[in-house]
Amino acid sequence: MSQNVLDGSVAIKEQIDRDKLPRHIAIIMDGNGRWAKKQGAMRIFGHHHGIKAVREAVEGCGEIGIRFLTLYTFSTENWNRPKIEVDGIMQLLAKTIHEEVPRLHENNVRLKVIGDRDSLPKRARQKLEDAIDYTKDNTGLTLCLALSYSGKWDIIQAAKSIARQIKNNELAIEDINEEMFGSLLSTEETPDVDLMIRTGGDHRISNYLLWQSAYAELLFMDDIFWPEFDREHLFEAVYTFQQRERRFGKTGEQVK
Ligand code: FPP
């Protein structure tokens, strides 16, 4: 089978090279509001339908053996949306976590959260903390929800931690390097993002995982809004990723 030509007669999933999987996929789940509007419904209807797509992404990752999936669920900037929408998303989050935990656990998924947890409503925070604890020993996919998260927030909290350690004489300036800085980000030991997917037609990374995506392959799925995303889209994205040449600053000849 050719490595570069998608064979229409074979399911995309079967054409994925299991030895070249992206270790970490990050998704910007965009287009819920526009999808709802197209149906003549309120924006929150789109967020509700986004849950089915989240399930598809998580189960699709499980099926092919992806290790880390990080979903941009609520950005720092999303707090500026109308209160009715913010409250709706927070309620949906608490309800979904509560309902989905048994299924996540059954699928050996470990749940994580990055972002400013303290700014979340108490009920959502509690549900998340219970779910994180319940799934902490699972060894399959690590599903990380970015909540009240922004890349700049993440970098600043790491910088503050470094400043504190220096002030307390626990760290020397000379010891600051990429590896130690990376370990202070909220993603901790998670590998950097290999593949970043955005649905919905916009071409930007919206303050998401800025440090961690330094060499991510960006894939914009322009033709679909997030509620339309299913596991076939995920497989297609992984297949496309595998056709890219990742050079990390080297020449094409060097990486061949
Ligand atoms: C972006 O679409 C979507 C969000 C800001 C919220 C995403 C949240 C969910 C799918 C619910 C997630 C819950 C769990 C448990 C993961 P948009 O509203 O910006 O769409 P638009 O660009 O069309 O306005």
Tab-separated table of C-alpha atoms and ligand atoms in Angstrom:
chain	number	residue	atom	x	y	z
A	1	MET	CA	0.000	0.000	0.000
A	2	SER	CA	1.295	3.465	-0.862
A	3	GLN	CA	2.219	5.635	2.112
A	4	ASN	CA	1.106	8.832	0.438
A	5	VAL	CA	-2.071	8.091	-1.424
A	6	LEU	CA	-5.267	7.528	0.454
A	7	ASP	CA	-6.760	4.300	-0.816
A	8	GLY	CA	-10.499	4.927	-1.130
A	9	SER	CA	-11.303	1.233	-0.998
A	10	VAL	CA	-9.718	0.770	2.437
A	11	ALA	CA	-11.088	2.392	5.599
A	12	ILE	CA	-8.911	5.335	6.650
A	13	LYS	CA	-8.445	3.753	10.060
A	14	GLU	CA	-6.734	0.776	8.440
A	15	GLN	CA	-4.372	3.082	6.549
A	16	ILE	CA	-3.021	4.702	9.698
A	17	ASP	CA	0.540	3.666	10.520
A	18	ARG	CA	0.388	2.594	14.176
A	19	ASP	CA	4.147	3.124	14.532
A	20	LYS	CA	3.910	6.814	13.641
A	21	LEU	CA	1.017	8.011	15.753
A	22	PRO	CA	1.003	11.527	17.137
A	23	ARG	CA	1.564	11.111	20.866
A	24	HIS	CA	-0.396	14.213	21.799
A	25	ILE	CA	-3.386	15.602	19.894
A	26	ALA	CA	-4.900	18.946	20.889
A	27	ILE	CA	-8.264	20.066	19.554
A	28	ILE	CA	-9.878	23.506	19.324
A	29	MET	CA	-13.537	22.511	19.242
A	30	ASP	CA	-14.919	25.477	17.340
A	31	GLY	CA	-18.227	26.136	15.635
A	32	ASN	CA	-20.819	25.038	18.197
A	33	GLY	CA	-22.622	28.385	18.112
A	34	ARG	CA	-22.703	28.628	14.317
A	35	TRP	CA	-23.852	25.017	14.025
A	36	ALA	CA	-26.750	25.759	16.406
A	37	LYS	CA	-27.639	28.928	14.529
A	38	LYS	CA	-27.826	26.938	11.301
A	39	GLN	CA	-30.455	24.763	12.974
A	40	GLY	CA	-32.328	27.879	14.137
A	41	ALA	CA	-31.465	27.031	17.750
A	42	MET	CA	-29.804	28.762	20.706
A	43	ARG	CA	-25.996	28.593	20.971
A	44	ILE	CA	-26.168	26.284	23.992
A	45	PHE	CA	-27.845	23.670	21.797
A	46	GLY	CA	-24.570	23.522	19.850
A	47	HIS	CA	-22.556	22.967	23.021
A	48	HIS	CA	-24.901	20.102	23.983
A	49	HIS	CA	-24.350	18.501	20.602
A	50	GLY	CA	-20.612	19.062	21.008
A	51	ILE	CA	-20.607	16.382	23.707
A	52	LYS	CA	-21.349	13.653	21.164
A	53	ALA	CA	-18.337	14.843	19.152
A	54	VAL	CA	-16.189	14.767	22.309
A	55	ARG	CA	-17.219	11.136	22.823
A	56	GLU	CA	-16.321	10.365	19.203
A	57	ALA	CA	-12.889	12.001	19.565
A	58	VAL	CA	-12.134	10.198	22.829
A	59	GLU	CA	-13.249	6.795	21.580
A	60	GLY	CA	-11.513	7.302	18.237
A	61	CYS	CA	-8.248	8.069	20.047
A	62	GLY	CA	-8.740	4.952	22.179
A	63	GLU	CA	-9.330	2.803	19.081
A	64	ILE	CA	-6.030	3.680	17.441
A	65	GLY	CA	-3.917	4.021	20.578
A	66	ILE	CA	-3.366	7.784	20.991
A	67	ARG	CA	-1.828	8.490	24.413
A	68	PHE	CA	-2.808	12.141	25.070
A	69	LEU	CA	-5.790	14.221	23.943
A	70	THR	CA	-6.264	17.801	25.153
A	71	LEU	CA	-9.562	19.556	24.426
A	72	TYR	CA	-9.967	23.347	24.542
A	73	THR	CA	-13.184	23.284	26.508
A	74	PHE	CA	-13.316	26.803	27.962
A	75	SER	CA	-10.728	29.521	27.497
A	76	THR	CA	-9.857	32.340	29.871
A	77	GLU	CA	-11.395	34.669	27.287
A	78	ASN	CA	-14.648	32.658	27.177
A	79	TRP	CA	-15.569	34.163	30.585
A	80	ASN	CA	-16.413	37.311	28.610
A	81	ARG	CA	-19.345	35.634	26.843
A	82	PRO	CA	-22.927	36.417	27.892
A	83	LYS	CA	-23.640	35.081	31.393
A	84	ILE	CA	-26.418	32.826	30.147
A	85	GLU	CA	-23.994	31.000	27.852
A	86	VAL	CA	-21.223	30.771	30.465
A	87	ASP	CA	-23.674	29.371	33.039
A	88	GLY	CA	-25.030	26.930	30.443
A	89	ILE	CA	-21.558	25.616	29.581
A	90	MET	CA	-20.608	25.224	33.266
A	91	GLN	CA	-23.825	23.307	33.988
A	92	LEU	CA	-23.259	21.148	30.941
A	93	LEU	CA	-19.711	20.465	32.060
A	94	ALA	CA	-20.742	19.304	35.549
A	95	LYS	CA	-23.568	17.153	34.157
A	96	THR	CA	-21.410	15.611	31.436
A	97	ILE	CA	-18.543	14.748	33.758
A	98	HIS	CA	-20.991	13.155	36.180
A	99	GLU	CA	-22.650	11.086	33.451
A	100	GLU	CA	-19.560	10.144	31.448
A	101	VAL	CA	-17.210	9.015	34.220
A	102	PRO	CA	-18.315	5.344	34.213
A	103	ARG	CA	-17.821	5.175	30.445
A	104	LEU	CA	-14.419	6.881	30.636
A	105	HIS	CA	-13.365	4.488	33.378
A	106	GLU	CA	-14.593	1.468	31.402
A	107	ASN	CA	-12.449	2.694	28.492
A	108	ASN	CA	-9.380	2.987	30.777
A	109	VAL	CA	-9.271	6.780	30.259
A	110	ARG	CA	-7.468	8.980	32.786
A	111	LEU	CA	-9.012	12.423	33.157
A	112	LYS	CA	-6.951	15.556	33.768
A	113	VAL	CA	-7.700	19.265	33.851
A	114	ILE	CA	-5.439	22.206	33.024
A	115	GLY	CA	-6.320	25.815	33.702
A	116	ASP	CA	-7.375	28.013	36.580
A	117	ARG	CA	-9.560	25.501	38.420
A	118	ASP	CA	-10.272	27.920	41.254
A	119	SER	CA	-12.277	30.135	38.909
A	120	LEU	CA	-14.742	27.328	38.070
A	121	PRO	CA	-18.116	27.078	39.838
A	122	LYS	CA	-17.984	24.837	42.910
A	123	ARG	CA	-20.206	22.072	41.512
A	124	ALA	CA	-18.232	21.718	38.274
A	125	ARG	CA	-14.945	21.789	40.207
A	126	GLN	CA	-16.157	19.111	42.596
A	127	LYS	CA	-17.364	16.825	39.794
A	128	LEU	CA	-14.044	17.245	38.010
A	129	GLU	CA	-11.992	16.538	41.115
A	130	ASP	CA	-14.015	13.388	41.853
A	131	ALA	CA	-13.600	12.195	38.262
A	132	ILE	CA	-9.859	12.904	38.236
A	133	ASP	CA	-9.451	10.928	41.429
A	134	TYR	CA	-11.667	8.062	40.215
A	135	THR	CA	-9.750	7.623	36.957
A	136	LYS	CA	-6.242	8.410	38.207
A	137	ASP	CA	-4.889	4.857	37.905
A	138	ASN	CA	-6.157	4.256	34.376
A	139	THR	CA	-3.435	3.534	31.857
A	140	GLY	CA	-5.066	4.185	28.465
A	141	LEU	CA	-5.715	7.577	26.921
A	142	THR	CA	-5.073	10.656	29.070
A	143	LEU	CA	-7.954	13.012	28.353
A	144	CYS	CA	-7.111	16.525	29.425
A	145	LEU	CA	-9.748	19.258	29.531
A	146	ALA	CA	-8.402	22.788	29.198
A	147	LEU	CA	-10.771	24.793	31.382
A	148	SER	CA	-10.463	28.454	32.199
A	149	TYR	CA	-7.206	27.991	30.341
A	150	SER	CA	-5.014	30.161	28.178
A	151	GLY	CA	-1.457	29.656	26.966
A	152	LYS	CA	-0.365	33.016	28.366
A	153	TRP	CA	-1.896	32.177	31.766
A	154	ASP	CA	0.040	28.925	31.757
A	155	ILE	CA	3.374	30.593	30.967
A	156	ILE	CA	2.807	33.259	33.609
A	157	GLN	CA	2.000	30.738	36.335
A	158	ALA	CA	5.219	28.860	35.486
A	159	ALA	CA	7.198	32.133	35.565
A	160	LYS	CA	5.720	32.963	38.990
A	161	SER	CA	6.713	29.543	40.281
A	162	ILE	CA	10.286	30.106	39.097
A	163	ALA	CA	10.379	33.559	40.682
A	164	ARG	CA	9.171	32.105	44.002
A	165	GLN	CA	11.819	29.369	43.928
A	166	ILE	CA	14.574	31.879	43.179
A	167	LYS	CA	13.359	34.182	45.931
A	168	ASN	CA	13.469	31.252	48.392
A	169	ASN	CA	16.968	30.313	47.224
A	170	GLU	CA	15.663	26.963	45.941
A	171	LEU	CA	16.733	27.618	42.356
A	172	ALA	CA	19.617	29.329	40.562
A	173	ILE	CA	18.978	31.380	37.438
A	174	GLU	CA	21.517	29.222	35.568
A	175	ASP	CA	19.310	26.168	36.193
A	176	ILE	CA	16.405	27.551	34.173
A	177	ASN	CA	16.147	25.648	30.921
A	178	GLU	CA	13.450	24.471	28.521
A	179	GLU	CA	12.949	21.150	30.242
A	180	MET	CA	12.482	22.591	33.717
A	181	PHE	CA	10.283	25.437	32.442
A	182	GLY	CA	8.144	22.903	30.566
A	183	SER	CA	7.736	20.805	33.712
A	184	LEU	CA	6.271	23.833	35.525
A	185	LEU	CA	3.548	24.339	32.929
A	186	SER	CA	0.160	22.901	33.746
A	187	THR	CA	0.736	20.082	31.252
A	188	GLU	CA	3.682	18.917	33.425
A	189	GLU	CA	5.087	15.682	32.020
A	190	THR	CA	2.720	15.497	29.007
A	191	PRO	CA	4.681	15.439	25.747
A	192	ASP	CA	4.451	18.494	23.491
A	193	VAL	CA	1.562	18.657	21.048
A	194	ASP	CA	2.237	16.783	17.795
A	195	LEU	CA	-1.045	17.545	16.067
A	196	MET	CA	-3.379	20.470	16.659
A	197	ILE	CA	-6.800	20.289	15.027
A	198	ARG	CA	-9.269	23.162	14.725
A	199	THR	CA	-12.758	22.797	13.354
A	200	GLY	CA	-15.067	25.629	12.298
A	201	GLY	CA	-13.131	27.491	9.592
A	202	ASP	CA	-10.918	29.908	11.536
A	203	HIS	CA	-7.168	29.698	11.175
A	204	ARG	CA	-5.680	30.673	14.514
A	205	ILE	CA	-4.572	29.031	17.744
A	206	SER	CA	-6.472	31.364	20.080
A	207	ASN	CA	-4.063	31.408	23.031
A	208	TYR	CA	-4.053	27.610	23.329
A	209	LEU	CA	-1.025	25.580	24.490
A	210	LEU	CA	1.375	28.219	23.147
A	211	TRP	CA	4.596	26.749	24.541
A	212	GLN	CA	3.570	23.140	24.052
A	213	SER	CA	2.640	23.636	20.376
A	214	ALA	CA	5.982	25.092	19.285
A	215	TYR	CA	6.353	22.354	16.656
A	216	ALA	CA	2.795	21.076	16.379
A	217	GLU	CA	1.415	20.257	12.958
A	218	LEU	CA	-1.645	22.461	12.495
A	219	LEU	CA	-4.689	21.027	10.799
A	220	PHE	CA	-7.702	23.198	10.081
A	221	MET	CA	-10.843	21.231	9.297
A	222	ASP	CA	-12.719	24.037	7.613
A	223	ASP	CA	-15.738	22.178	6.357
A	224	ILE	CA	-17.110	21.064	9.680
A	225	PHE	CA	-18.402	22.630	12.852
A	226	TRP	CA	-17.453	20.839	16.068
A	227	PRO	CA	-20.830	19.063	16.611
A	228	GLU	CA	-20.302	17.373	13.228
A	229	PHE	CA	-16.911	15.916	14.168
A	230	ASP	CA	-16.768	12.126	14.387
A	231	ARG	CA	-14.102	9.451	14.700
A	232	GLU	CA	-13.664	9.256	10.908
A	233	HIS	CA	-12.583	12.929	10.992
A	234	LEU	CA	-10.089	12.038	13.685
A	235	PHE	CA	-8.683	9.158	11.644
A	236	GLU	CA	-8.483	11.430	8.597
A	237	ALA	CA	-6.572	14.022	10.667
A	238	VAL	CA	-4.103	11.422	11.948
A	239	TYR	CA	-3.609	10.075	8.429
A	240	THR	CA	-2.939	13.609	7.116
A	241	PHE	CA	-0.474	14.210	9.971
A	242	GLN	CA	1.412	11.095	8.917
A	243	GLN	CA	1.911	12.456	5.398
A	244	ARG	CA	3.650	15.596	6.681
A	245	GLU	CA	7.420	15.891	6.903
A	246	ARG	CA	8.372	17.133	10.368
A	247	ARG	CA	11.774	18.757	10.190
A	248	PHE	CA	12.107	20.523	13.568
A	249	GLY	CA	14.380	23.124	11.980
A	250	LYS	CA	16.548	20.612	10.116
A	251	THR	CA	16.723	20.204	6.350
A	252	GLY	CA	14.596	17.741	4.410
A	253	GLU	CA	17.731	15.694	3.614
A	254	GLN	CA	18.657	15.460	7.281
A	255	VAL	CA	15.339	14.019	8.359
A	256	LYS	CA	14.948	11.562	5.448
B	1	FPP	C1	-16.464	26.800	20.731
B	1	FPP	O1	-17.537	26.998	19.844
B	1	FPP	C2	-16.851	25.938	21.828
B	1	FPP	C3	-16.776	26.255	23.155
B	1	FPP	C4	-16.252	27.516	23.667
B	1	FPP	C5	-17.264	25.342	24.190
B	1	FPP	C6	-16.942	23.906	23.942
B	1	FPP	C7	-17.612	23.100	24.957
B	1	FPP	C8	-18.179	21.892	24.733
B	1	FPP	C9	-18.176	21.156	23.452
B	1	FPP	C10	-18.772	21.195	25.878
B	1	FPP	C11	-17.624	20.442	26.425
B	1	FPP	C12	-17.838	19.637	27.557
B	1	FPP	C13	-16.962	18.654	27.902
B	1	FPP	C14	-17.267	17.822	29.045
B	1	FPP	C15	-15.699	18.404	27.195
B	1	FPP	P1	-18.154	28.457	19.711
B	1	FPP	O2	-19.216	28.598	20.733
B	1	FPP	O3	-17.068	29.467	19.806
B	1	FPP	O4	-18.749	28.411	18.280
B	1	FPP	P2	-18.868	29.623	17.253
B	1	FPP	O5	-17.464	29.967	16.830
B	1	FPP	O6	-19.666	29.044	16.138
B	1	FPP	O7	-19.543	30.757	17.944
